[in-house]
Amino acid sequence: MATAPEGARDTESRPTFGERVEPDHERVDADAWNDIFVVGDVHGCLAELEALLDRLAVGDDDLVVFVGDLVRKGPDTEGVLDLVRDRPNLRSVRGNNEAKVLRGETGLDLSARNAGFVRSLPVAISWDGALVVHGGVDPRRDLADHEATDLLTMRAPRAADEYEGPLWYDDYDGPPTVLSGHTVHEGPVATDAAVALDTGCVHGGALTAYDWRGGEFVSVPAEETYLPRSDDKIVRPDGGESVFE
């Protein structure tokens, strides 16, 4: 169990970007939903996503927001996109892997409906006190000074080794609370103003959700290692041994 970050109780924080990013910023009315869950990088892991949604007991009046990277690396990108696209209470921001698809860098041949869905994804989703982006933010700059690429790829803006850190959230004190994926972690991380949710499902780790109102993490283990990842590209804040297969 994790304690809800301070930003989860800050109802005055309404993040605003510059004119080039704000059109791709979706604002959500949190009061319209019973519960809000934020889910880490799925990467085509449909079976694990279905298991996580079942474990969360997501109803039609609950909102699920994904941190992006629904696509690539795992076994069923189309199935994941179909599921998220067809349920109005499931929303996602664009991740760096969706951006690669849009730039034609992956060779991934999506159906016309899913290609259009990927093109429609915003780079940020927010509600009072919360901001969901794929990579993170640069704590040295105002949100208005960020470009879309910053939000998709942020990891460790002042580190010599971006996986050793300091990571962006080590210096970020909000508000708002920023929830992100992108950087693979041994386990989820919650600071006073940030939540990191990529726990490497496609690499044999787990798929993790954060219960925004309850302040708890919920995870399901990967069914298998779909794509191995080297230990030096997995963040282990406690310095312990990797539990990835």
Coordinates of C-alpha atoms in Angstrom, one line a residue:
M1 CA 0.0 0.0 0.0
A2 CA 1.2 3.5 -0.8
T3 CA 0.1 6.8 0.7
A4 CA -1.6 9.2 -1.7
P5 CA 0.9 11.9 -2.8
E6 CA 0.2 15.4 -1.5
G7 CA -0.9 16.5 -4.9
A8 CA -3.9 14.0 -4.8
R9 CA -5.4 16.4 -2.2
D10 CA -4.6 19.6 -4.1
T11 CA -7.8 20.6 -5.9
E12 CA -6.5 24.0 -7.0
S13 CA -3.8 22.7 -9.4
R14 CA -4.9 23.0 -13.0
P15 CA -1.8 22.4 -15.2
T16 CA -1.5 24.5 -18.4
F17 CA 1.0 24.2 -21.2
G18 CA 2.3 26.5 -23.9
E19 CA 0.4 27.0 -27.1
R20 CA 2.1 24.2 -29.0
V21 CA 1.2 21.6 -26.3
E22 CA -2.1 22.7 -24.9
P23 CA -4.2 21.6 -27.9
D24 CA -3.0 18.1 -27.2
H25 CA -3.9 18.3 -23.5
E26 CA -7.2 16.6 -22.4
R27 CA -8.9 17.8 -19.2
V28 CA -11.0 15.4 -17.3
D29 CA -13.8 16.2 -14.7
A30 CA -12.8 13.9 -11.9
D31 CA -16.1 14.4 -10.2
A32 CA -17.8 12.6 -13.0
W33 CA -16.1 9.3 -12.1
N34 CA -16.5 7.1 -9.0
D35 CA -12.9 5.9 -9.1
I36 CA -9.9 6.8 -11.2
F37 CA -7.1 4.4 -11.9
V38 CA -3.8 5.1 -13.8
V39 CA -2.1 2.2 -15.5
G40 CA 1.5 1.8 -16.5
D41 CA 3.0 0.8 -19.9
V42 CA 1.1 -2.1 -21.4
H43 CA 3.2 -2.7 -24.6
G44 CA 0.7 -5.1 -26.2
C45 CA 0.3 -7.3 -23.1
L46 CA -3.4 -7.9 -23.5
A47 CA -3.8 -10.9 -21.1
E48 CA -2.2 -9.0 -18.3
L49 CA -4.3 -5.9 -19.0
E50 CA -7.5 -7.9 -18.9
A51 CA -6.4 -9.5 -15.7
L52 CA -5.6 -6.1 -14.1
L53 CA -9.0 -4.6 -15.1
D54 CA -10.7 -7.6 -13.6
R55 CA -8.8 -7.3 -10.4
L56 CA -9.6 -3.6 -10.2
A57 CA -13.3 -4.4 -10.9
V58 CA -13.5 -1.5 -13.2
G59 CA -17.1 -0.4 -13.8
D60 CA -18.6 1.9 -16.4
D61 CA -18.6 4.7 -13.8
D62 CA -14.8 4.3 -13.2
L63 CA -12.1 6.0 -15.3
V64 CA -8.9 4.3 -16.3
V65 CA -6.1 6.4 -17.7
F66 CA -3.0 4.9 -19.4
V67 CA 0.4 6.5 -19.3
G68 CA 1.0 5.6 -23.0
D69 CA 3.1 2.9 -24.7
L70 CA 0.1 0.7 -25.3
V71 CA 1.8 -0.5 -28.4
R72 CA 4.8 -2.6 -29.6
K73 CA 7.2 -5.2 -28.0
G74 CA 4.4 -7.4 -26.6
P75 CA 2.2 -10.1 -28.2
D76 CA -1.0 -8.2 -29.0
T77 CA -0.8 -4.5 -29.8
E78 CA -4.0 -4.6 -31.9
G79 CA -5.9 -6.4 -29.1
V80 CA -4.8 -3.8 -26.5
L81 CA -5.8 -0.9 -28.9
D82 CA -9.1 -2.5 -29.6
L83 CA -9.9 -2.8 -25.9
V84 CA -8.9 0.7 -25.0
R85 CA -10.4 2.3 -28.1
D86 CA -13.9 0.7 -27.7
R87 CA -14.5 1.6 -24.0
P88 CA -15.3 5.2 -23.3
N89 CA -14.1 5.1 -19.8
L90 CA -10.6 4.0 -20.9
R91 CA -8.3 6.9 -22.0
S92 CA -4.6 7.1 -22.8
V93 CA -1.9 9.6 -23.4
R94 CA 0.5 9.2 -26.2
G95 CA 3.8 7.4 -25.4
N96 CA 7.1 7.6 -27.2
N97 CA 6.3 4.2 -28.9
E98 CA 3.0 5.6 -30.3
A99 CA 5.1 8.6 -31.5
K100 CA 7.4 6.1 -33.3
V101 CA 4.4 4.5 -34.9
L102 CA 3.2 7.8 -36.1
R103 CA 6.6 8.7 -37.6
G104 CA 6.7 5.4 -39.4
E105 CA 9.7 4.1 -37.6
T106 CA 8.4 0.7 -36.4
G107 CA 7.1 -1.2 -39.4
L108 CA 4.0 -1.9 -37.3
D109 CA 1.0 -2.1 -39.6
L110 CA -2.0 -1.1 -37.6
S111 CA -5.6 -1.5 -38.7
A112 CA -7.1 1.8 -40.1
R113 CA -9.3 2.2 -36.9
N114 CA -6.4 1.7 -34.6
A115 CA -4.0 3.9 -36.6
G116 CA -6.6 6.7 -36.3
F117 CA -7.0 6.0 -32.6
V118 CA -3.2 6.4 -32.0
R119 CA -3.2 9.6 -34.0
S120 CA -6.0 11.0 -31.7
L121 CA -4.2 10.4 -28.4
P122 CA -3.3 13.5 -26.4
V123 CA 0.1 14.0 -25.0
A124 CA -1.3 14.9 -21.5
I125 CA -4.5 14.2 -19.5
S126 CA -5.2 16.1 -16.3
W127 CA -7.7 16.7 -13.6
D128 CA -7.6 18.8 -10.5
G129 CA -4.3 17.9 -8.8
A130 CA -3.1 15.4 -11.3
L131 CA -1.3 15.3 -14.6
V132 CA -0.7 12.1 -16.6
V133 CA 2.1 12.1 -19.2
H134 CA 4.2 9.3 -20.6
G135 CA 7.8 10.3 -19.6
G136 CA 7.6 13.0 -17.0
V137 CA 8.4 16.7 -16.6
D138 CA 11.6 18.7 -16.2
P139 CA 11.5 20.1 -12.7
R140 CA 13.8 23.0 -13.7
R141 CA 11.2 24.4 -16.1
D142 CA 7.6 25.6 -16.0
L143 CA 5.0 23.4 -17.7
A144 CA 4.4 26.2 -20.2
D145 CA 8.0 25.8 -21.4
H146 CA 7.7 22.1 -22.2
E147 CA 7.5 20.6 -25.7
A148 CA 5.5 17.5 -26.5
T149 CA 8.7 15.5 -26.9
D150 CA 9.8 16.5 -23.3
L151 CA 6.6 14.9 -21.9
L152 CA 7.0 11.8 -24.0
T153 CA 10.7 11.1 -23.3
M154 CA 11.6 12.7 -20.0
R155 CA 13.7 10.5 -17.7
A156 CA 16.7 12.1 -16.0
P157 CA 17.4 15.6 -17.3
R158 CA 20.5 16.3 -15.3
A159 CA 22.0 12.8 -14.9
A160 CA 25.2 11.4 -16.6
D161 CA 23.5 8.0 -16.5
E162 CA 19.8 8.3 -17.0
Y163 CA 19.0 5.0 -15.3
E164 CA 21.1 5.8 -12.2
G165 CA 19.6 9.2 -11.8
P166 CA 18.7 11.5 -10.3
L167 CA 15.5 10.9 -12.2
W168 CA 13.1 13.7 -13.0
Y169 CA 10.8 13.0 -10.0
D170 CA 13.7 13.2 -7.5
D171 CA 13.8 17.0 -7.9
Y172 CA 10.1 17.6 -8.7
D173 CA 7.9 18.9 -5.8
G174 CA 4.7 19.7 -7.7
P175 CA 1.9 20.6 -7.8
P176 CA 0.3 18.9 -9.7
T177 CA 1.1 15.3 -8.9
V178 CA 2.6 13.9 -12.1
L179 CA 1.9 10.2 -13.0
S180 CA 4.0 8.6 -15.7
G181 CA 5.6 5.5 -17.2
H182 CA 8.4 5.2 -19.7
T183 CA 11.2 4.4 -17.3
V184 CA 11.2 0.7 -16.3
H185 CA 11.2 0.3 -12.5
E186 CA 11.6 -2.8 -10.3
G187 CA 8.5 -1.7 -8.5
P188 CA 6.2 1.3 -8.6
V189 CA 7.3 4.5 -6.9
A190 CA 5.3 7.3 -5.2
T191 CA 6.9 10.5 -3.9
D192 CA 5.1 13.5 -2.5
A193 CA 4.4 14.8 -6.0
A194 CA 5.0 12.0 -8.5
V195 CA 4.0 8.4 -9.3
A196 CA 6.1 6.1 -11.6
L197 CA 4.1 3.2 -13.0
D198 CA 6.2 1.3 -15.6
T199 CA 7.0 -1.9 -13.9
G200 CA 8.2 -3.7 -17.0
C201 CA 5.3 -6.1 -17.8
V202 CA 6.6 -6.8 -21.3
H203 CA 10.0 -7.6 -19.8
G204 CA 8.7 -10.1 -17.3
G205 CA 7.8 -7.7 -14.5
A206 CA 4.3 -6.7 -13.7
L207 CA 1.5 -4.4 -15.0
T208 CA 0.7 -1.9 -12.3
A209 CA -2.2 0.5 -11.7
Y210 CA -2.5 3.4 -9.2
D211 CA -5.8 4.0 -7.4
W212 CA -5.8 7.8 -7.4
R213 CA -8.4 8.2 -4.6
G214 CA -7.3 5.2 -2.6
G215 CA -3.6 5.9 -2.8
E216 CA -2.8 2.2 -3.5
F217 CA -0.9 0.3 -6.1
V218 CA -2.4 -2.8 -7.7
S219 CA -0.3 -5.1 -9.9
V220 CA -0.6 -8.4 -11.8
P221 CA 2.5 -10.3 -12.8
A222 CA 3.5 -10.8 -16.4
E223 CA 2.6 -14.2 -17.8
E224 CA 6.0 -14.5 -19.4
T225 CA 9.0 -12.5 -20.5
Y226 CA 8.1 -11.2 -24.0
L227 CA 11.2 -9.1 -24.5
P228 CA 14.3 -9.4 -22.2
R229 CA 15.8 -6.3 -20.8
S230 CA 19.2 -5.7 -19.4
D231 CA 19.5 -5.1 -15.7
D232 CA 21.2 -1.7 -16.2
K233 CA 18.0 -0.4 -17.8
I234 CA 15.8 -1.2 -14.9
V235 CA 15.6 1.3 -12.0
R236 CA 15.9 -0.4 -8.6
P237 CA 15.6 2.4 -6.0
D238 CA 16.5 0.1 -3.2
G239 CA 19.5 -1.3 -5.0
G240 CA 18.3 -4.9 -4.6
E241 CA 18.4 -7.8 -7.0
S242 CA 16.1 -7.8 -10.0
V243 CA 13.0 -10.0 -9.7
F244 CA 12.4 -9.9 -13.5
E245 CA 12.6 -13.2 -15.1

